[in-house]
Coordinates of N, CA, C and O in Angstrom, one line a residue:
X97 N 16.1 16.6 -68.5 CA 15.1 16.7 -67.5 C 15.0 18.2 -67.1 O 16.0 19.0 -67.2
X98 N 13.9 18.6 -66.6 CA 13.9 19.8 -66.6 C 13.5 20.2 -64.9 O 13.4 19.3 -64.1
X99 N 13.4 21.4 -64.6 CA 13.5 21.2 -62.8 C 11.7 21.4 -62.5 O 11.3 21.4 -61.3
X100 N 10.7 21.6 -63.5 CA 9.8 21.1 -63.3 C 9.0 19.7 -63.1 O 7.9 19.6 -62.7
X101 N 9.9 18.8 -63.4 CA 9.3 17.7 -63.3 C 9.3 17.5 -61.7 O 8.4 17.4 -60.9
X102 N 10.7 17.5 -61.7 CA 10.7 17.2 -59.6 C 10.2 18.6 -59.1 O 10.4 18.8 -57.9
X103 N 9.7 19.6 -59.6 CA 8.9 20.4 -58.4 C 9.0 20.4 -57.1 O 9.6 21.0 -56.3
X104 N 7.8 19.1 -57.1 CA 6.7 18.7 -56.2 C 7.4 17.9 -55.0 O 7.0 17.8 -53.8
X105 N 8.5 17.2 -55.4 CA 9.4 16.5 -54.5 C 10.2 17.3 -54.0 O 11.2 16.7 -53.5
X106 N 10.3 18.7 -53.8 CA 11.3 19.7 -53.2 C 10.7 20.4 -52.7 O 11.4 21.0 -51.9
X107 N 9.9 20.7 -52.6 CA 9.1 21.5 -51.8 C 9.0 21.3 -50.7 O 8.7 20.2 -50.3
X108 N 9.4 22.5 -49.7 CA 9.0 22.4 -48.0 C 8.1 21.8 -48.1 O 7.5 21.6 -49.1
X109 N 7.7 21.4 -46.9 CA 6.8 20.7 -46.0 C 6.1 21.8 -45.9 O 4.9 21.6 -46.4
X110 N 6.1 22.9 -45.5 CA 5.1 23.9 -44.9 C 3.9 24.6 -46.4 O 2.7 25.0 -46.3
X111 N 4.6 24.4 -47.3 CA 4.3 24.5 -48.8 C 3.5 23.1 -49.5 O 3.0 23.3 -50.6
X112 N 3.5 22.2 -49.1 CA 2.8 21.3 -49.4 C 1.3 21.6 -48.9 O 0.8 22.3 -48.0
X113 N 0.4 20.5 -50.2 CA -0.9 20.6 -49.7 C -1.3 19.2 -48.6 O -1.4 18.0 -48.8
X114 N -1.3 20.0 -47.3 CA -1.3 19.0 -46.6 C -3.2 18.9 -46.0 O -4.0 19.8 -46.1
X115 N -3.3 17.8 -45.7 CA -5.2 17.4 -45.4 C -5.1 18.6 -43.9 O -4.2 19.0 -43.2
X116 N -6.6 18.7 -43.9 CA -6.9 19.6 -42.8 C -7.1 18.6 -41.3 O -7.2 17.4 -41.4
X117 N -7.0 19.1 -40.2 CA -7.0 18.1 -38.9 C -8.7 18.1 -39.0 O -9.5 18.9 -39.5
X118 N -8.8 16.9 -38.4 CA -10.2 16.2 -37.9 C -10.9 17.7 -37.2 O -10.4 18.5 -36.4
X119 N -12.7 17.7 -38.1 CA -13.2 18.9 -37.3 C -13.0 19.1 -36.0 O -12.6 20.2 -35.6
X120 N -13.4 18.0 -35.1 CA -13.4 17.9 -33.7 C -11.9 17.1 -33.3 O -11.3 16.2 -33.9
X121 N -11.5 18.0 -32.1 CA -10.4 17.1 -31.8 C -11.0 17.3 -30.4 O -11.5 18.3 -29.9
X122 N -10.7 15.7 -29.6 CA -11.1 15.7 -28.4 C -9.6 16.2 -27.0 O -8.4 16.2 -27.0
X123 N -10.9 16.6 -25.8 CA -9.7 16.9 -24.9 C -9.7 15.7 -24.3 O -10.4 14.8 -24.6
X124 N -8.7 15.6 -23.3 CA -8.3 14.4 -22.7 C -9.4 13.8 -21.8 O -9.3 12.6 -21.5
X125 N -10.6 14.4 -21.4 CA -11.1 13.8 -20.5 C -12.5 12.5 -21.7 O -12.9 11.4 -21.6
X126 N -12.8 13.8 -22.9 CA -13.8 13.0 -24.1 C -12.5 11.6 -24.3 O -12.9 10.4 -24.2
X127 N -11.3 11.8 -24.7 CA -10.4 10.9 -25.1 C -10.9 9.4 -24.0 O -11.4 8.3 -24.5
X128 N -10.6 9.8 -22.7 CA -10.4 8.8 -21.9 C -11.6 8.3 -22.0 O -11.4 7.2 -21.7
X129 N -12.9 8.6 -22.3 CA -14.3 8.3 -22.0 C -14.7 7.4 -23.4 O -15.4 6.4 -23.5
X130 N -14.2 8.1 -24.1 CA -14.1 6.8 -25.3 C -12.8 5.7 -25.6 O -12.7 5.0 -26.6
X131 N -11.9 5.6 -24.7 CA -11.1 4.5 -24.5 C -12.1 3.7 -23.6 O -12.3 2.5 -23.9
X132 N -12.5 4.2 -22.7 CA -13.3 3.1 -21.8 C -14.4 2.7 -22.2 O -15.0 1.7 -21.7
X133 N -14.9 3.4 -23.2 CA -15.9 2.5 -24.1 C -15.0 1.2 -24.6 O -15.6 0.2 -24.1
X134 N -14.2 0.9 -25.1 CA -13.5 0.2 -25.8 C -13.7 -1.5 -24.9 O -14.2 -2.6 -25.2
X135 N -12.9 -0.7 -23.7 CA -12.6 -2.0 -22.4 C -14.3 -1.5 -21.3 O -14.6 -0.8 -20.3
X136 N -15.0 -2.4 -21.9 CA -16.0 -2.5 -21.0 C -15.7 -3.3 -19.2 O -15.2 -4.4 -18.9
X137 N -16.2 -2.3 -18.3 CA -15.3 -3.3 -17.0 C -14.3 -2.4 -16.2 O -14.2 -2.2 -15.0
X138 N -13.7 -1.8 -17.2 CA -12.1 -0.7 -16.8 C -12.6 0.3 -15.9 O -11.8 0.8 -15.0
X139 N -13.8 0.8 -16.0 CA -14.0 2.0 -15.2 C -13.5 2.1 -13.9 O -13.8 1.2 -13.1
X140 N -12.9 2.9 -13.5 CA -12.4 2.6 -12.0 C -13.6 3.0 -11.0 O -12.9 3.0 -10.0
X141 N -14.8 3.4 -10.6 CA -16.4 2.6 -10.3 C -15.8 1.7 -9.9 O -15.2 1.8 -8.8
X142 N -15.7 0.4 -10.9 CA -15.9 -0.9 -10.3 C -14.6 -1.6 -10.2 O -14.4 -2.6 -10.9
X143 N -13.5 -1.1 -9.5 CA -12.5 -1.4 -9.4 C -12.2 -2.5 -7.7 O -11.5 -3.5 -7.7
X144 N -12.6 -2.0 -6.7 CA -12.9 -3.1 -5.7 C -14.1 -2.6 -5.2 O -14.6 -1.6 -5.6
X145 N -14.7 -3.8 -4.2 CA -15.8 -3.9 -3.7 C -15.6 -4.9 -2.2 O -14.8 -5.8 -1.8
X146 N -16.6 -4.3 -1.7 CA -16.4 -5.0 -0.2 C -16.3 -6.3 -0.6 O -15.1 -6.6 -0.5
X147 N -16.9 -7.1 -1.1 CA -16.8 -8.5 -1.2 C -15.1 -8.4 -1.6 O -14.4 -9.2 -0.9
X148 N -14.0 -7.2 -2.8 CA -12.7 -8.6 -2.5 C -12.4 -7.9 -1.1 O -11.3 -8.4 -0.7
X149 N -13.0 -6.5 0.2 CA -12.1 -6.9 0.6 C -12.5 -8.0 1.7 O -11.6 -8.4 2.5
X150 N -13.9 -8.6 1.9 CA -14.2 -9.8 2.9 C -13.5 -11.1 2.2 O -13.5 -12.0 2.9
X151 N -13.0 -11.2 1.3 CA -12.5 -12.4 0.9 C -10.9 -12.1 1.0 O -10.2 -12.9 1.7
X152 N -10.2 -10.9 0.4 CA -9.0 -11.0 1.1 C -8.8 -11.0 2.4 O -7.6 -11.3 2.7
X153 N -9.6 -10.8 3.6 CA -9.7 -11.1 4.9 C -9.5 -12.7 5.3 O -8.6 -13.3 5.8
X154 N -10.8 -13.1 4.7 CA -10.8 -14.5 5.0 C -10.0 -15.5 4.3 O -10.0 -16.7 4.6
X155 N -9.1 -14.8 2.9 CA -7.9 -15.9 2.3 C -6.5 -15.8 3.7 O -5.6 -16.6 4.0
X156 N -6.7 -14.5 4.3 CA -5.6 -14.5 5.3 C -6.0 -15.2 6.4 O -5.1 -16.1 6.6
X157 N -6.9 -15.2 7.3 CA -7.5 -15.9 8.2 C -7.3 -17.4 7.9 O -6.8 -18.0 8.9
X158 N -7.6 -18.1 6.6 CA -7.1 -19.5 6.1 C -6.2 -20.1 6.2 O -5.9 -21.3 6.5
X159 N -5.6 -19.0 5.9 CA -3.8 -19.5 6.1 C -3.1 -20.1 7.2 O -3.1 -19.6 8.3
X160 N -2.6 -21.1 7.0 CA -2.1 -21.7 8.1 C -0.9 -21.5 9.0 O -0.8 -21.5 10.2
X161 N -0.3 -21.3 8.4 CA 1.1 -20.9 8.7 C 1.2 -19.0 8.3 O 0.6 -18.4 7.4
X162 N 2.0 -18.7 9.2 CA 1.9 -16.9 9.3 C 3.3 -16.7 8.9 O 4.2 -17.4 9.4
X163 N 3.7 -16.0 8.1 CA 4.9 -15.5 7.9 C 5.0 -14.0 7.7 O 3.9 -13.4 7.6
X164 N 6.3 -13.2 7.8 CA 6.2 -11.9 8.0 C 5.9 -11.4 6.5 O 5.2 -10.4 6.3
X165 N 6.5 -12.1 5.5 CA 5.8 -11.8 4.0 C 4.4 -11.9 3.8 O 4.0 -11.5 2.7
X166 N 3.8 -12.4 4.5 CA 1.9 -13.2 4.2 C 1.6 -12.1 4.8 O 1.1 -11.2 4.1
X167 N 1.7 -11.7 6.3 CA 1.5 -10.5 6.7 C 1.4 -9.3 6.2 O 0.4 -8.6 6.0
X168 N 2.9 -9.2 5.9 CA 3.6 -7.6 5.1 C 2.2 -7.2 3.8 O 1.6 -6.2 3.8
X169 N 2.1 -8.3 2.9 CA 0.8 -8.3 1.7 C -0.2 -8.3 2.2 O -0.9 -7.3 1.8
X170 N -1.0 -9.2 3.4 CA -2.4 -8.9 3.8 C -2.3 -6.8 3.7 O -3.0 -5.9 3.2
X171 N -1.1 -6.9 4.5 CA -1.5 -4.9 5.3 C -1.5 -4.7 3.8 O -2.6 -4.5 3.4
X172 N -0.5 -4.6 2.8 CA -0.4 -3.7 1.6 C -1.9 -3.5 0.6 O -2.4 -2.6 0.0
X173 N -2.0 -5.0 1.0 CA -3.1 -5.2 -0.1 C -4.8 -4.4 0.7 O -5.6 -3.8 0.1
X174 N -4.8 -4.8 1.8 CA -5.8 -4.3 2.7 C -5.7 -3.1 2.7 O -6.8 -2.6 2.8
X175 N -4.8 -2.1 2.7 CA -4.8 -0.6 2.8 C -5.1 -0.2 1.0 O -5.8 0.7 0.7
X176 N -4.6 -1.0 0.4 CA -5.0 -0.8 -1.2 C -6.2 -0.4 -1.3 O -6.6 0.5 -2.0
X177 N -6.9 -1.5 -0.4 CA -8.6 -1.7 -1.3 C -9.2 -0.8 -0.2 O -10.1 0.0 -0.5
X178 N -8.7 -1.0 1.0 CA -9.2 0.3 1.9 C -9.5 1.8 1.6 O -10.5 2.4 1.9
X179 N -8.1 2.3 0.8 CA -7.9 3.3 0.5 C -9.0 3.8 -0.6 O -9.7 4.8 -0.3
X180 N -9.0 3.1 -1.8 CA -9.6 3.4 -2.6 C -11.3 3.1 -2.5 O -12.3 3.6 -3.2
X181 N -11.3 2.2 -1.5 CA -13.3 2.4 -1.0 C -13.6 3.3 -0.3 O -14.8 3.6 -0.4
X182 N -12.5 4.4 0.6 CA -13.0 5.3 1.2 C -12.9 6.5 0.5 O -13.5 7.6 0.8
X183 N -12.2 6.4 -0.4 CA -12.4 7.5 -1.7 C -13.5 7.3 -2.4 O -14.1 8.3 -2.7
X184 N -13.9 6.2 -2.8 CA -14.9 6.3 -3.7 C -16.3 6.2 -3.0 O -17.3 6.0 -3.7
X185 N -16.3 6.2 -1.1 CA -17.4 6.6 -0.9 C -18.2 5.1 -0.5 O -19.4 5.1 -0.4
X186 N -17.4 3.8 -0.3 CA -17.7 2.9 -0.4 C -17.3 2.5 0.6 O -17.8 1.4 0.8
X187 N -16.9 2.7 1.1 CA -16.9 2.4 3.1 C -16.3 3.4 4.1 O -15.2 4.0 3.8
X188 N -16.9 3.7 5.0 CA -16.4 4.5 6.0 C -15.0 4.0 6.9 O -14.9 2.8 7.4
X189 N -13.9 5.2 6.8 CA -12.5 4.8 7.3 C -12.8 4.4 8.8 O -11.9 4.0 9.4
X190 N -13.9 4.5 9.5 CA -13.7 3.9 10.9 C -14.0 2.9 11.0 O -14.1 2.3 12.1
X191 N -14.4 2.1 9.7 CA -14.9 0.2 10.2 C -13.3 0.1 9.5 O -13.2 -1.1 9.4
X192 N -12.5 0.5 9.1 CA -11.2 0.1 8.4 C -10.4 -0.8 9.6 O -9.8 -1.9 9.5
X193 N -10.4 0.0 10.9 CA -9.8 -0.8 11.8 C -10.0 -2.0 12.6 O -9.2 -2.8 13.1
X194 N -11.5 -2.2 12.8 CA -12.0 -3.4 12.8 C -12.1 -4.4 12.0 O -12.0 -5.6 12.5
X195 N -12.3 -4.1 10.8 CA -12.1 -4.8 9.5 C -10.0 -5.9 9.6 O -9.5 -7.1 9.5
X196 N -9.6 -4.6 9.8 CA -7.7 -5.5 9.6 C -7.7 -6.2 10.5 O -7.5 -7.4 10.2
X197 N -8.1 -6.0 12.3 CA -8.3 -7.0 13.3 C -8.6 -8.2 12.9 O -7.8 -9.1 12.9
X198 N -9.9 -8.4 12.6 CA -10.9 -9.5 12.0 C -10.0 -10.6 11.1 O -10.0 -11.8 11.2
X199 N -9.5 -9.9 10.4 CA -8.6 -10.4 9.3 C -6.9 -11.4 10.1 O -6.1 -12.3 9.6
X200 N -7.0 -10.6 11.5 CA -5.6 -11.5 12.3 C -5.6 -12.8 12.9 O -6.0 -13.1 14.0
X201 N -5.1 -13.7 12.1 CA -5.4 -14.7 13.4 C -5.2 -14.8 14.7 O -4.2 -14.4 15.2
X202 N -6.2 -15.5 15.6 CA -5.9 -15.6 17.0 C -5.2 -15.5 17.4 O -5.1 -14.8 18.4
X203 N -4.0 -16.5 16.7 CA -2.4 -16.7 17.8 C -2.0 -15.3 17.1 O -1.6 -14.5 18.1
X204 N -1.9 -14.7 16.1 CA -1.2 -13.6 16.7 C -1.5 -12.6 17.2 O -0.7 -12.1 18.0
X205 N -2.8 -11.7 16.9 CA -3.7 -11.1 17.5 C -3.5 -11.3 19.2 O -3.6 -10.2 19.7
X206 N -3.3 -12.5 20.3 CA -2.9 -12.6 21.1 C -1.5 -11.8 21.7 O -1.4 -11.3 22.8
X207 N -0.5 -11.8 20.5 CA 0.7 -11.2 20.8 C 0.8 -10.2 20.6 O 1.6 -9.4 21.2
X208 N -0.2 -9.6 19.3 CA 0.1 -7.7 19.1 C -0.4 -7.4 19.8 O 0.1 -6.3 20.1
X209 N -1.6 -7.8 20.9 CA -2.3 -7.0 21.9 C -1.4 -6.7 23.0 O -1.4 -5.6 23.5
X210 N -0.5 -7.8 23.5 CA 0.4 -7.7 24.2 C 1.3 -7.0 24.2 O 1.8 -6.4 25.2
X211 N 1.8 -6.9 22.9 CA 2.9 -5.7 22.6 C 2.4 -4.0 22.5 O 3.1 -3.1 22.6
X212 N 1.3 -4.0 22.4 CA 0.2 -3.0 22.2 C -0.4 -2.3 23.6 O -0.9 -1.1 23.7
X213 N -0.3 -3.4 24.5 CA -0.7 -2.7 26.0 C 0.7 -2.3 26.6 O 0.7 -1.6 27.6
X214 N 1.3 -2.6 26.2 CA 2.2 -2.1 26.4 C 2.7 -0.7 25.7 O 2.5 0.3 26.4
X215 N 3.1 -0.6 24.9 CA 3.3 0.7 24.3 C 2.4 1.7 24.3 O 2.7 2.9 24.2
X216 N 0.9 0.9 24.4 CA -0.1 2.3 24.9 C -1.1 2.1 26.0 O -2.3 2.0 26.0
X217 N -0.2 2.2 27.2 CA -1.1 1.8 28.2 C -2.4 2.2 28.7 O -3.3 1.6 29.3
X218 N -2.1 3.8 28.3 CA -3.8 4.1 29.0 C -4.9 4.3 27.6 O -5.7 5.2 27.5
X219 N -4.7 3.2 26.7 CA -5.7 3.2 25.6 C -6.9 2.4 26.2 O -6.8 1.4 26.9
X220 N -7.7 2.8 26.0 CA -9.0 1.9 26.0 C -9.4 0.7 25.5 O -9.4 0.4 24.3
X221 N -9.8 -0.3 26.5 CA -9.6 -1.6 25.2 C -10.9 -1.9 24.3 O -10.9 -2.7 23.4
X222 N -12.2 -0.9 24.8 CA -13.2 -0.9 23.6 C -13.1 -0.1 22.3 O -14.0 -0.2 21.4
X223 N -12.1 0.7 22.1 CA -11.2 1.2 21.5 C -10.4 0.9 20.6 O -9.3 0.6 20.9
X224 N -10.7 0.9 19.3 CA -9.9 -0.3 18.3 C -8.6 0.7 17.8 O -8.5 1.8 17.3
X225 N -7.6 -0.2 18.2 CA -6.1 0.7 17.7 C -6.3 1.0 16.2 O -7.3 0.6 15.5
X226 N -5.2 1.9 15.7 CA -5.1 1.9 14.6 C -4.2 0.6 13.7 O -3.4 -0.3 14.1
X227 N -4.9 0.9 12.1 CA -4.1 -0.2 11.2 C -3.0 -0.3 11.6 O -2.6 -1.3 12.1
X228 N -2.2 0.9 11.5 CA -0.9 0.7 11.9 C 0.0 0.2 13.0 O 0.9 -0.6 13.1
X229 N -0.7 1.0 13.8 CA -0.7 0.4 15.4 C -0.1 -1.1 15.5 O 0.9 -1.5 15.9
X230 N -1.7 -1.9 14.8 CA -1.7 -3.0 14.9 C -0.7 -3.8 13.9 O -0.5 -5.0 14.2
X231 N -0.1 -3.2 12.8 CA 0.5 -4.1 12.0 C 2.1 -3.8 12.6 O 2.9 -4.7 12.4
X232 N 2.6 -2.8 13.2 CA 3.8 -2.4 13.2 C 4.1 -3.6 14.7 O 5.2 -4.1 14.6
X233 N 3.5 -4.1 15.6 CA 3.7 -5.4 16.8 C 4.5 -6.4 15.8 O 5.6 -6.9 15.8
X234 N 2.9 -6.6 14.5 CA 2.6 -7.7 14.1 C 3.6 -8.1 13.4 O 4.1 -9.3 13.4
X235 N 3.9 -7.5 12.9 CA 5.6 -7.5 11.9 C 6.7 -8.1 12.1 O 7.3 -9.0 11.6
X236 N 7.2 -6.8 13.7 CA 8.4 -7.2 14.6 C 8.3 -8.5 15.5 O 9.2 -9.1 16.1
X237 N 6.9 -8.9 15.4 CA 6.6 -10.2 16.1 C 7.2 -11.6 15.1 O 7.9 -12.5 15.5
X238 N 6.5 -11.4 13.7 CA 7.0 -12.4 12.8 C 8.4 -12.3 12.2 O 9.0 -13.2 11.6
X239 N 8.7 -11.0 12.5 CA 10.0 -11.1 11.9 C 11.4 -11.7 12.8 O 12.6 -11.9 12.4
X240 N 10.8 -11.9 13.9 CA 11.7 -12.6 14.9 C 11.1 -14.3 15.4 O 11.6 -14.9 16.4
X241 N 10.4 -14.8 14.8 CA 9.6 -16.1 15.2 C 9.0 -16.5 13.5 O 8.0 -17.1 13.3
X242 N 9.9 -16.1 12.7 CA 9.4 -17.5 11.6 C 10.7 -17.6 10.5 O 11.7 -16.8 10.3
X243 N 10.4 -18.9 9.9 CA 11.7 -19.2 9.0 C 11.2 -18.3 8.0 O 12.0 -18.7 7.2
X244 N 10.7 -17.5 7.5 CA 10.1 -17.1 6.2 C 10.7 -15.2 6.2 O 10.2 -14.2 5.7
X245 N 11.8 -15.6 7.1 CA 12.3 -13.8 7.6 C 12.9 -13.5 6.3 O 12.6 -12.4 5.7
X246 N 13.7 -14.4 5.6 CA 14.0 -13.6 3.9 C 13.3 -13.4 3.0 O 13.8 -12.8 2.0
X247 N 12.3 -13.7 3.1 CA 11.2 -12.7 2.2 C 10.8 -11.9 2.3 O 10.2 -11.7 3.4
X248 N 11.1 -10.9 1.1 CA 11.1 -9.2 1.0 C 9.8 -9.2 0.7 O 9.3 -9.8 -0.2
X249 N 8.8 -8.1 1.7 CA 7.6 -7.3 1.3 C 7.5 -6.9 -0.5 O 8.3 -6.8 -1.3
X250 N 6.4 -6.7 -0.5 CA 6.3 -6.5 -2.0 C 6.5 -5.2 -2.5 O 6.2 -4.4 -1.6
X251 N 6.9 -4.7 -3.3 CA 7.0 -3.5 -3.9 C 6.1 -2.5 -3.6 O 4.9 -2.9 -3.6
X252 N 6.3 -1.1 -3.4 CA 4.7 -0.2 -3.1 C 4.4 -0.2 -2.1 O 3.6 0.6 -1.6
X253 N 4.8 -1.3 -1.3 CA 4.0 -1.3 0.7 C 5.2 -0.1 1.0 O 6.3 0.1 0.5
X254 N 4.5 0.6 1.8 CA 4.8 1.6 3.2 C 4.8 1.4 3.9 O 5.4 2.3 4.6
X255 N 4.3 0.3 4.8 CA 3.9 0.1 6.0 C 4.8 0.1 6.9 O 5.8 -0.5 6.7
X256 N 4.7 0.7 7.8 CA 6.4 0.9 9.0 C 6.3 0.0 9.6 O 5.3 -0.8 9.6
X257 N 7.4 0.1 10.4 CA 8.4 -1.5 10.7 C 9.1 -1.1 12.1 O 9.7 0.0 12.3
X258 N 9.1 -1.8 12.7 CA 9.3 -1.4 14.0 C 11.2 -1.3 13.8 O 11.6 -1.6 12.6
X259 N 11.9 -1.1 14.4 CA 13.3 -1.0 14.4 C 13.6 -2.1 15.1 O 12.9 -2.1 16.1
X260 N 14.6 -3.3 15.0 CA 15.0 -4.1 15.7 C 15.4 -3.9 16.6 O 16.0 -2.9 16.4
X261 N 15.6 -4.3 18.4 CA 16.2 -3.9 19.2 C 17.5 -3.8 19.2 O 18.2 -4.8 18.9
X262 N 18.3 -2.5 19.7 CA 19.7 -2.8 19.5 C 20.3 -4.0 20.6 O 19.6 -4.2 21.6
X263 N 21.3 -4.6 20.6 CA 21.6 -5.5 21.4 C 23.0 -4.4 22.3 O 23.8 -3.5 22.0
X264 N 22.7 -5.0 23.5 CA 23.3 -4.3 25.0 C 24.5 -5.3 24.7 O 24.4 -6.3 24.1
X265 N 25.6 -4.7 25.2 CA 26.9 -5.1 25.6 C 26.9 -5.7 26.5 O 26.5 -5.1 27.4
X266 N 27.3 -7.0 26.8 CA 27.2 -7.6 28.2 C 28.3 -7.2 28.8 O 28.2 -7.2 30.0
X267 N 29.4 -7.0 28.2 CA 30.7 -6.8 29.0 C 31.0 -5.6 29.9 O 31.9 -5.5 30.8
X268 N 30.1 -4.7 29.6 CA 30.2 -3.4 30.3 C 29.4 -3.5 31.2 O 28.2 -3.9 31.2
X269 N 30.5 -3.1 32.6 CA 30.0 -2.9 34.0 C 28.8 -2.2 34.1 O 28.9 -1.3 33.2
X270 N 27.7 -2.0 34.7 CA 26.9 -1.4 35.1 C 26.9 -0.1 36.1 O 26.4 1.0 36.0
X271 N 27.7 -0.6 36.9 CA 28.1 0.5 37.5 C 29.8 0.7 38.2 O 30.0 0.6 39.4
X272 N 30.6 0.8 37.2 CA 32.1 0.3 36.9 C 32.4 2.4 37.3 O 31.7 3.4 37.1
X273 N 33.6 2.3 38.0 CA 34.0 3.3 39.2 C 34.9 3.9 38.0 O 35.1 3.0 37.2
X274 N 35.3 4.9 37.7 CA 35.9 6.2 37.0 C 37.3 6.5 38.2 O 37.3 6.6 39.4
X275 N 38.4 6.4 37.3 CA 39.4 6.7 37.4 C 40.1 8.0 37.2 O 40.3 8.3 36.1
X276 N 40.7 8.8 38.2 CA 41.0 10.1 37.4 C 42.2 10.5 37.5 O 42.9 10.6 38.5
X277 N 42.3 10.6 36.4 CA 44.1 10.4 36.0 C 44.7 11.3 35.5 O 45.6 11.2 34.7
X278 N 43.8 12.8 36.0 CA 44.4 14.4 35.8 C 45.5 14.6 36.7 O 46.3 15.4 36.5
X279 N 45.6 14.0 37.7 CA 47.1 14.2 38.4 C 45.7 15.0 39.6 O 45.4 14.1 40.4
X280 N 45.1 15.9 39.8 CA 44.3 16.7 40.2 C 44.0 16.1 41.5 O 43.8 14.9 41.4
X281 N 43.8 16.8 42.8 CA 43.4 16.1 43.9 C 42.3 17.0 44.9 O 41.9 16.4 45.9

């Protein structure tokens, strides 16, 4: 055998005749615009629309029974579709807070207001609180008044959470007299 026969199989890589790249190579934005050709639908355009979020309103409204997990998802999911309609120009962020209200039921809506006049007393009551405002009552309310307290919020929610109250010592005098036992007179 002679060392021309295997040549061709020794040869660097850089030394090979290798094919030339595609005339056009696209940048990332041509890339993406012809993947979404592919999945007709995907455009993020039509990614929510008021209708899901009037129907995620009124799947919560339906619900019978309130738990602090059914809550914790209404807020997550309602700030989702919120978020991304007022980015894309699809609803104005000041019907956002009338919109989450609407979505509370009566019995509890009754108790966040209460916990709400309270914490902000000289607010206005034609004055619609904020999402938060209103979810952070609503939370600490269910999370003390339902069997459904072990279920963990879903992944990705932020929504704040009120801090539990600490519990007071009963055993400690209130107003218990000090001893002074520096010898000092």
């Amino acid at each position: 055998m002679s060392v021309k026969e295997y040549e061709g199989e020794f040869t660097p890589a850089a030394t090979r005749d290798e094919p030339e790249p595609a005339a056009h190579a696209y940048t990332y934005k041509e890339w993406k615009v012809e993947i979404f050709k592919l999945y007709p639908g995907s455009e993020s355009r039509d990614r929510y629309t008021q209708n899901n979020l009037e129907k995620l309103i009124a799947d919560f409204l339906s619900k019978g029974t309130l738990s602090r997990a059914s809550f914790s998802q209404y807020h997550c999911k309602f700030q989702k579709i919120v978020k991304w309609l007022a980015n894309n120009g699809k609803m104005e962020r000041s019907s956002e807070k009338e919109k989450f209200q609407h979505g509370i039921p009566s019995t509890l809506w009754v108790r966040i207001v209460r916990c709400l006049e309270i914490l902000y007393p000289l607010h206005h009551p034609d004055d619609p609180y904020e999402v938060e405002e209103m979810f952070n009552p609503g939370d600490w309310y269910l999370k003390g008044n339902t069997t459904a307290m072990a279920s963990i919020p879903p992944t990705g929610c932020q929504g704040g959470i009120l801090p539990a109250p600490s519990p007071q010592s009963a055993t400690a005098p209130v107003n218990a007299k000090t001893t002074d036992t520096s010898g000092a007179d």
